[in-house]
Coordinates of C-alpha atoms in Angstrom, one line a residue:
M1 CA 13.8 8.0 -13.0
A2 CA 14.7 9.8 -9.8
T3 CA 14.3 6.6 -7.8
L4 CA 16.5 4.7 -10.2
L5 CA 19.2 7.4 -10.2
E6 CA 19.1 7.7 -6.4
R7 CA 19.7 3.9 -6.2
D8 CA 22.6 4.4 -8.5
G9 CA 24.2 6.9 -6.1
W10 CA 22.9 10.2 -7.4
R11 CA 21.3 12.8 -5.2
A12 CA 18.7 15.3 -6.5
T13 CA 19.1 19.1 -6.3
G14 CA 16.6 21.8 -7.3
D15 CA 19.4 24.2 -8.2
P16 CA 20.7 23.6 -11.8
R17 CA 23.9 25.4 -10.9
R18 CA 24.9 22.7 -8.4
A19 CA 24.0 19.8 -10.6
D20 CA 26.4 17.5 -12.5
L21 CA 23.5 16.0 -14.5
L22 CA 20.6 18.1 -16.0
I23 CA 17.5 16.2 -17.1
V24 CA 14.6 17.8 -19.0
N25 CA 11.6 15.5 -19.4
T26 CA 9.8 16.6 -22.5
C27 CA 6.3 16.4 -23.9
G28 CA 5.9 15.8 -27.7
F29 CA 2.1 15.6 -27.9
I30 CA 1.3 18.9 -29.5
A31 CA 3.1 22.0 -30.7
P32 CA 2.5 24.1 -27.6
A33 CA 3.9 21.3 -25.4
R34 CA 7.0 21.0 -27.6
E35 CA 7.5 24.8 -27.4
E36 CA 7.4 24.6 -23.6
S37 CA 9.9 21.8 -23.6
L38 CA 12.1 23.7 -26.1
T39 CA 12.1 26.8 -23.8
A40 CA 13.2 24.7 -20.8
L41 CA 15.9 22.9 -22.9
R42 CA 17.3 26.1 -24.2
E43 CA 17.4 27.6 -20.7
M44 CA 19.3 24.6 -19.4
A45 CA 21.7 24.5 -22.4
A46 CA 22.4 28.3 -22.2
G47 CA 23.5 28.1 -18.6
K48 CA 25.3 24.7 -18.8
R49 CA 28.9 24.5 -17.7
A50 CA 31.5 22.5 -19.6
D51 CA 31.5 19.8 -16.9
Q52 CA 27.7 19.4 -16.8
V53 CA 25.7 16.8 -18.8
L54 CA 22.3 17.6 -20.4
L55 CA 20.0 14.6 -20.9
V56 CA 16.7 15.0 -22.8
A57 CA 14.1 12.5 -21.8
G58 CA 10.4 11.8 -22.5
C59 CA 8.0 11.8 -25.4
W60 CA 9.5 14.5 -27.6
A61 CA 12.9 12.7 -27.4
Q62 CA 11.1 9.5 -28.5
R63 CA 9.1 11.2 -31.3
D64 CA 11.6 13.6 -33.0
P65 CA 15.2 13.4 -31.6
Q66 CA 16.7 15.0 -34.7
A67 CA 14.6 18.1 -34.2
I68 CA 15.9 18.4 -30.6
L69 CA 19.5 18.0 -31.7
A70 CA 19.1 20.6 -34.4
A71 CA 17.3 23.2 -32.1
V72 CA 19.4 22.8 -29.0
P73 CA 23.2 22.7 -29.2
G74 CA 24.8 21.2 -26.1
V75 CA 22.5 18.2 -25.7
D76 CA 24.6 15.2 -24.5
G77 CA 22.0 12.4 -24.5
L78 CA 18.5 11.4 -25.5
L79 CA 16.3 8.9 -23.6
G80 CA 13.0 7.9 -25.1
A81 CA 9.6 7.4 -23.3
R82 CA 9.5 3.7 -23.9
R83 CA 12.7 2.8 -22.0
W84 CA 12.9 5.5 -19.3
M85 CA 13.7 2.7 -16.9
D86 CA 17.2 2.5 -18.5
V87 CA 18.1 5.9 -17.2
A88 CA 20.8 4.8 -14.8
V89 CA 22.6 2.8 -17.6
V90 CA 22.3 5.8 -20.0
V91 CA 23.7 8.2 -17.4
R92 CA 26.7 5.9 -16.8
R93 CA 27.4 6.1 -20.5
L94 CA 27.1 9.8 -20.5
M95 CA 29.6 10.2 -17.6
D96 CA 32.2 8.1 -19.4
A97 CA 35.3 10.3 -19.7
D98 CA 36.0 8.8 -23.1
R99 CA 32.6 9.6 -24.6
R100 CA 32.7 11.7 -27.7
D101 CA 29.2 11.4 -29.2
V102 CA 25.7 12.1 -28.2
V103 CA 24.2 9.1 -26.4
C104 CA 20.9 8.2 -28.1
H105 CA 18.8 5.5 -26.3
L106 CA 15.6 5.3 -28.3
P107 CA 14.9 1.6 -29.0
D108 CA 11.7 1.0 -30.9
V109 CA 10.3 -1.6 -28.4
P110 CA 7.0 -2.1 -26.6
L111 CA 6.5 -0.3 -23.3
A112 CA 7.5 -2.4 -20.2
D113 CA 4.6 -3.3 -18.0
D114 CA 6.4 -2.2 -14.8
V115 CA 9.8 -1.8 -13.1
P116 CA 10.3 -4.0 -10.0
D117 CA 10.3 -2.0 -6.7
V118 CA 10.0 1.4 -8.3
P119 CA 6.8 3.3 -7.3
R120 CA 5.1 5.0 -10.2
V121 CA 3.9 8.0 -8.2
A122 CA 4.4 11.7 -8.3
V123 CA 3.8 13.3 -4.9
Q124 CA 2.9 17.0 -4.5
G125 CA 2.4 17.7 -0.9
A126 CA -0.6 15.8 0.4
S127 CA -1.7 14.9 -3.2
A128 CA -0.2 12.3 -5.6
Y129 CA -0.6 10.9 -9.1
L130 CA -0.6 7.2 -9.4
K131 CA 0.2 5.8 -12.9
I132 CA -2.1 2.8 -13.5
A133 CA -1.3 2.2 -17.2
D134 CA 0.7 3.7 -20.0
G135 CA 0.3 3.8 -23.8
C136 CA -2.9 3.7 -25.7
D137 CA -4.8 1.4 -28.1
R138 CA -7.3 4.0 -29.3
A139 CA -7.1 5.3 -32.9
C140 CA -8.1 9.0 -32.4
A141 CA -7.1 10.8 -35.6
F142 CA -5.6 13.8 -33.8
C143 CA -3.5 12.0 -31.3
A144 CA 0.2 11.0 -31.5
I145 CA 0.4 9.1 -28.2
P146 CA 0.1 5.5 -29.7
H147 CA 2.8 6.5 -32.2
I148 CA 5.1 7.8 -29.4
K149 CA 4.4 5.2 -26.7
G150 CA 2.8 2.3 -28.4
G151 CA -0.2 0.2 -27.1
A152 CA -1.7 0.3 -23.7
V153 CA 0.1 -1.6 -21.0
S154 CA -1.5 -2.0 -17.6
R155 CA 0.5 -2.2 -14.4
P156 CA -0.1 -5.3 -12.3
L157 CA -2.8 -4.8 -9.6
S158 CA -0.5 -5.9 -6.9
R159 CA 2.0 -3.2 -7.7
L160 CA -0.7 -0.5 -7.7
L161 CA -1.9 -1.7 -4.3
E162 CA 1.7 -1.5 -3.0
D163 CA 2.1 2.0 -4.3
A164 CA -1.2 3.1 -2.8
A165 CA -0.2 1.7 0.6
L166 CA 3.2 3.6 0.3
L167 CA 1.3 6.8 -0.4
V168 CA -1.0 6.4 2.6
R169 CA 2.1 5.7 4.9
R170 CA 3.6 8.9 3.6
G171 CA 0.5 10.9 4.6
V172 CA -0.9 11.5 1.2
K173 CA -4.6 12.4 1.4
E174 CA -5.5 12.4 -2.3
I175 CA -4.5 9.8 -5.0
N176 CA -5.3 10.7 -8.6
L177 CA -5.4 7.7 -11.0
I178 CA -3.9 8.5 -14.4
A179 CA -3.3 6.8 -17.7
Q180 CA -3.8 7.8 -21.3
D181 CA -7.2 6.0 -20.8
T182 CA -8.0 4.8 -17.3
T183 CA -11.1 3.0 -18.4
T184 CA -9.1 0.4 -20.4
Y185 CA -7.2 -0.5 -17.3
G186 CA -6.7 -4.3 -17.0
R187 CA -7.9 -5.2 -20.5
D188 CA -4.5 -6.5 -21.5
L189 CA -4.4 -8.4 -18.2
G190 CA -7.6 -10.3 -19.0
L191 CA -9.7 -8.2 -16.6
T192 CA -13.3 -7.1 -17.3
D193 CA -14.3 -3.8 -15.7
G194 CA -10.7 -3.6 -14.5
L195 CA -11.0 0.0 -13.3
A196 CA -13.9 -0.8 -11.1
L197 CA -12.0 -3.8 -9.7
L198 CA -9.0 -1.6 -9.1
L199 CA -11.1 1.0 -7.2
E200 CA -12.6 -1.7 -5.0
R201 CA -9.1 -3.0 -4.1
L202 CA -7.6 0.4 -3.6
A203 CA -10.5 1.3 -1.2
E204 CA -9.2 -1.6 1.0
R205 CA -5.9 0.2 1.4
V206 CA -7.0 3.9 1.4
P207 CA -8.8 5.0 4.6
E208 CA -12.1 6.7 4.5
G209 CA -11.7 10.5 4.6
N210 CA -9.0 10.2 1.9
W211 CA -9.7 10.8 -1.8
L212 CA -9.4 8.6 -4.8
R213 CA -10.0 10.5 -8.1
V214 CA -10.4 9.1 -11.6
L215 CA -8.9 11.1 -14.5
Y216 CA -9.0 10.6 -18.3
A217 CA -12.0 8.2 -18.8
F218 CA -13.0 7.4 -22.3
P219 CA -16.5 8.0 -23.7
G220 CA -18.5 4.8 -24.1
A221 CA -16.2 3.0 -21.6
V222 CA -17.8 4.3 -18.4
T223 CA -19.7 1.1 -17.5
P224 CA -22.7 0.7 -15.2
R225 CA -20.4 -1.3 -12.9
L226 CA -17.9 1.5 -12.8
I227 CA -20.6 4.1 -11.9
E228 CA -22.0 1.8 -9.2
T229 CA -18.5 1.2 -7.8
M230 CA -17.7 4.9 -7.7
A231 CA -21.1 5.5 -5.9
S232 CA -20.5 2.8 -3.3
L233 CA -17.0 3.7 -2.1
P234 CA -16.7 6.7 0.2
Q235 CA -13.0 7.1 -0.8
V236 CA -13.9 7.7 -4.5
V237 CA -14.8 11.3 -4.9
P238 CA -17.8 12.1 -7.1
Y239 CA -15.8 13.5 -9.9
L240 CA -15.0 12.2 -13.4
D241 CA -12.8 13.6 -16.1
L242 CA -14.4 12.5 -19.4
P243 CA -12.7 14.2 -22.4
L244 CA -15.3 14.2 -25.2
Q245 CA -13.4 16.3 -27.8
H246 CA -16.5 17.4 -29.7
A247 CA -20.3 17.0 -29.8
H248 CA -21.1 16.9 -33.5
P249 CA -21.3 13.3 -34.8
A250 CA -19.6 14.2 -38.2
V251 CA -16.7 15.8 -36.5
L252 CA -16.4 12.9 -34.0
R253 CA -16.3 10.5 -36.9
R254 CA -13.5 12.5 -38.6
M255 CA -11.7 12.4 -35.3
R256 CA -12.2 8.6 -35.1
R257 CA -14.0 9.1 -31.7
P258 CA -17.2 7.6 -30.4
S259 CA -19.9 9.5 -32.3
D260 CA -23.0 8.5 -30.3
V261 CA -23.8 11.8 -28.6
A262 CA -27.0 10.3 -27.2
E263 CA -24.9 7.7 -25.3
V264 CA -22.9 10.5 -23.8
R265 CA -26.1 12.2 -22.5
R266 CA -27.1 8.8 -21.0
T267 CA -23.8 8.3 -19.3
V268 CA -23.7 11.8 -17.8
A269 CA -27.3 11.4 -16.6
A270 CA -26.4 8.0 -15.0
L271 CA -23.5 9.6 -13.2
R272 CA -25.6 12.4 -11.9
R273 CA -28.3 10.0 -10.7
A274 CA -25.8 7.7 -8.9
L275 CA -23.5 10.3 -7.5
P276 CA -25.3 13.3 -6.1
G277 CA -23.2 16.5 -6.5
V278 CA -20.9 14.8 -9.0
A279 CA -18.5 17.1 -10.8
V280 CA -18.1 16.1 -14.5
R281 CA -15.1 17.6 -16.3
T282 CA -14.6 17.4 -20.0
A283 CA -12.4 18.8 -22.8
F284 CA -13.1 19.8 -26.4
I285 CA -11.0 20.5 -29.5
V286 CA -12.1 23.3 -31.8
G287 CA -10.9 23.9 -35.3
F288 CA -10.5 20.3 -36.3
P289 CA -10.1 19.9 -40.1
G290 CA -13.4 20.6 -41.8
E291 CA -15.2 22.0 -38.7
T292 CA -17.9 24.2 -40.1
E293 CA -19.6 27.0 -38.2
E294 CA -22.7 24.8 -38.0
E295 CA -20.7 22.0 -36.4
F296 CA -19.2 24.4 -33.9
A297 CA -22.6 25.8 -33.1
A298 CA -23.8 22.2 -32.3
L299 CA -20.8 21.9 -29.9
L300 CA -21.7 25.3 -28.3
D301 CA -25.4 24.2 -27.9
F302 CA -24.3 20.9 -26.4
V303 CA -22.1 22.6 -23.7
Q304 CA -24.9 24.9 -22.7
E305 CA -27.4 22.0 -22.6
M306 CA -25.2 19.6 -20.6
A307 CA -23.9 22.2 -18.0
F308 CA -20.7 20.5 -17.3
D309 CA -18.9 21.5 -14.1
R310 CA -15.5 21.9 -15.7
V311 CA -14.6 22.5 -19.3
G312 CA -11.2 22.8 -21.0
V313 CA -11.0 23.9 -24.6
F314 CA -8.0 23.4 -26.9
T315 CA -7.4 24.6 -30.5
Y316 CA -6.6 21.8 -32.9
S317 CA -2.9 21.2 -33.5
H318 CA -1.9 19.5 -36.9
E319 CA 0.5 16.8 -36.0
E320 CA 2.7 14.6 -38.2
G321 CA 2.3 10.9 -37.7
T322 CA -1.4 11.2 -36.9
A323 CA -4.3 10.2 -39.2
A324 CA -5.6 13.8 -39.2
A325 CA -2.3 14.9 -40.8
A326 CA -3.6 13.7 -44.1
L327 CA -6.5 16.1 -43.8
P328 CA -6.1 19.8 -44.8
D329 CA -5.6 22.1 -41.8
D330 CA -8.3 24.3 -43.2
V331 CA -9.6 26.2 -40.2
P332 CA -7.7 29.5 -39.9
A333 CA -5.8 30.0 -36.7
E334 CA -7.7 33.1 -35.8
V335 CA -11.0 31.2 -36.3
K336 CA -9.7 28.5 -33.9
E337 CA -8.9 31.1 -31.3
E338 CA -12.2 32.8 -31.7
R339 CA -14.1 29.6 -31.3
R340 CA -12.2 28.6 -28.2
D341 CA -12.9 32.0 -26.7
R342 CA -16.6 31.7 -27.5
L343 CA -16.9 28.2 -26.0
M344 CA -15.1 29.3 -22.8
A345 CA -17.3 32.4 -22.6
A346 CA -20.4 30.1 -22.8
Q347 CA -19.1 27.9 -20.0
Q348 CA -18.3 30.8 -17.6
P349 CA -21.9 31.6 -16.5
I350 CA -22.5 27.8 -16.1
S351 CA -19.5 27.5 -13.9
L352 CA -20.5 30.6 -11.9
A353 CA -24.0 29.3 -11.4
K354 CA -22.8 26.0 -10.1
N355 CA -20.3 27.6 -7.8
R356 CA -23.0 30.0 -6.4
A357 CA -25.2 27.0 -5.7
L358 CA -22.6 25.8 -3.2
V359 CA -22.7 29.0 -1.1
G360 CA -23.8 28.0 2.4
Q361 CA -22.7 24.4 2.0
V362 CA -19.7 22.8 3.9
L363 CA -17.1 21.1 1.7
D364 CA -14.0 19.2 2.8
V365 CA -11.0 21.1 1.5
L366 CA -7.4 19.8 1.1
I367 CA -5.2 22.7 2.1
E368 CA -2.2 23.2 -0.2
G369 CA -0.8 26.7 0.8
Q370 CA -1.1 29.5 3.2
G371 CA 0.1 33.1 3.9
D372 CA -1.1 36.6 4.7
G373 CA -4.0 35.4 6.6
L374 CA -5.4 33.1 3.9
S375 CA -5.2 29.5 3.0
V376 CA -5.6 27.9 -0.5
G377 CA -6.9 24.4 -1.2
R378 CA -9.2 22.3 -3.3
S379 CA -12.5 20.5 -2.8
Y380 CA -13.5 17.2 -4.3
R381 CA -14.7 19.1 -7.3
D382 CA -11.2 20.3 -8.2
A383 CA -8.5 18.1 -9.7
P384 CA -5.0 19.4 -9.1
E385 CA -3.5 21.9 -11.5
I386 CA -6.5 22.0 -13.9
D387 CA -9.5 23.1 -11.9
G388 CA -10.5 25.8 -9.4
L389 CA -9.4 26.6 -5.9
V390 CA -11.0 27.3 -2.6
L391 CA -9.7 30.4 -0.8
V392 CA -10.1 29.9 3.0
Q393 CA -10.0 32.7 5.6
G394 CA -7.3 32.2 8.2
E395 CA -4.0 30.2 8.0
V396 CA -4.8 26.4 8.1
P397 CA -2.0 23.8 8.3
V398 CA -0.9 22.7 4.9
G399 CA -1.8 19.1 4.1
E400 CA -4.8 19.0 6.3
M401 CA -8.3 18.2 5.1
V402 CA -10.7 20.7 6.8
P403 CA -14.4 21.4 6.5
V404 CA -15.0 24.8 5.0
R405 CA -18.3 26.7 4.8
I406 CA -18.6 28.4 1.4
T407 CA -19.4 32.1 1.7
S408 CA -19.1 33.4 -1.9
A409 CA -18.3 32.2 -5.4
L410 CA -16.4 33.3 -8.5
E411 CA -16.5 31.8 -12.0
Y412 CA -13.9 29.1 -11.2
D413 CA -13.0 29.5 -7.5
L414 CA -14.8 29.4 -4.1
I415 CA -14.3 31.5 -1.0
G416 CA -15.1 30.2 2.5
Q417 CA -14.1 29.9 6.1
P418 CA -13.4 26.9 8.4
D419 CA -16.6 25.4 9.7
V420 CA -15.9 25.3 13.5
R421 CA -19.2 23.6 14.3
R422 CA -18.5 20.6 12.1
E423 CA -14.9 20.4 13.3
G424 CA -16.2 20.2 16.9

């Protein structure tokens, strides 16, 4: 949206007080995300001048525009997630001096596959996200994404290669591939094992020493070819984000998720054989309708058995428009919270043990900040924003990839110092 607006003559500012146009890009996936969006909207609306325009964009605008209008007086326009590429046209309508009503641009149409000459990247320092697809064809009972965005639409391979080349030219050292489900990439384009093919082609554009990271893979869709491709390409870091959501077959069936837990064990074992040192991240939902203490105990045992490197735990959110909304939300909120705490407590010693095993090793670290004699960065084991950090003694240039010898470990973070011997 920023690219399109800049091409239409706008210039960005990080100071809302200087802006003529305020845009809040919302998330409507679950209640906590909507609350966060609502807080930002109310903050913008409260400080809005009479000559400023407030545009609400994104998934919540697409999902429930009336709730936004009722909760936030002062909204001037709504732009849905399916037609974000119309932002410049919508803004022109908003700026019309004769406008009297709220501008609502929420057409119920399929997602566009791409926008010509508009990179689908988000750059944060030397790291970037690259959107490879949008929407989802899965039927998970708890998820509103297909309802909000529609079916999966893959971006053309040629456009992804152009975006990757652009990022390399801009000095980006890490490219994180994202989609609602990265493992379905290319299926709608007639590709088989499209994600593996994409990684092979990206590796031709991304130099060795830079990182390619795969996020949001789907259980049962991590193919032998994908694992082999990840293992053979030095640019692809040995890391996979594989959200499993639960480990009891009955709960998984109620969730409308793959319920073959033995297959998950085989997949993780195959990853660990093919990619030594691989970091496997997963996420679980506790408190799904009907979850018994016995079913939760099976999940707890599974986490301890599998010893994942990274685990995120979320309490179930009852969402209208999902299949699970027809089920009773029968696990009390306090039980959901207690189960989340127990699961995270079970993961902590696993994480600490894995981190302690790295003491004495040298890891490449992408430096993202510095000050007061310390630098902060991430190793290949840490995806941006969701995983741990590496605290490095001394002030190292931001954006550099440096070898760091690990000297001590915490539950989630590592501590180290630059490895002068390897640098030399």
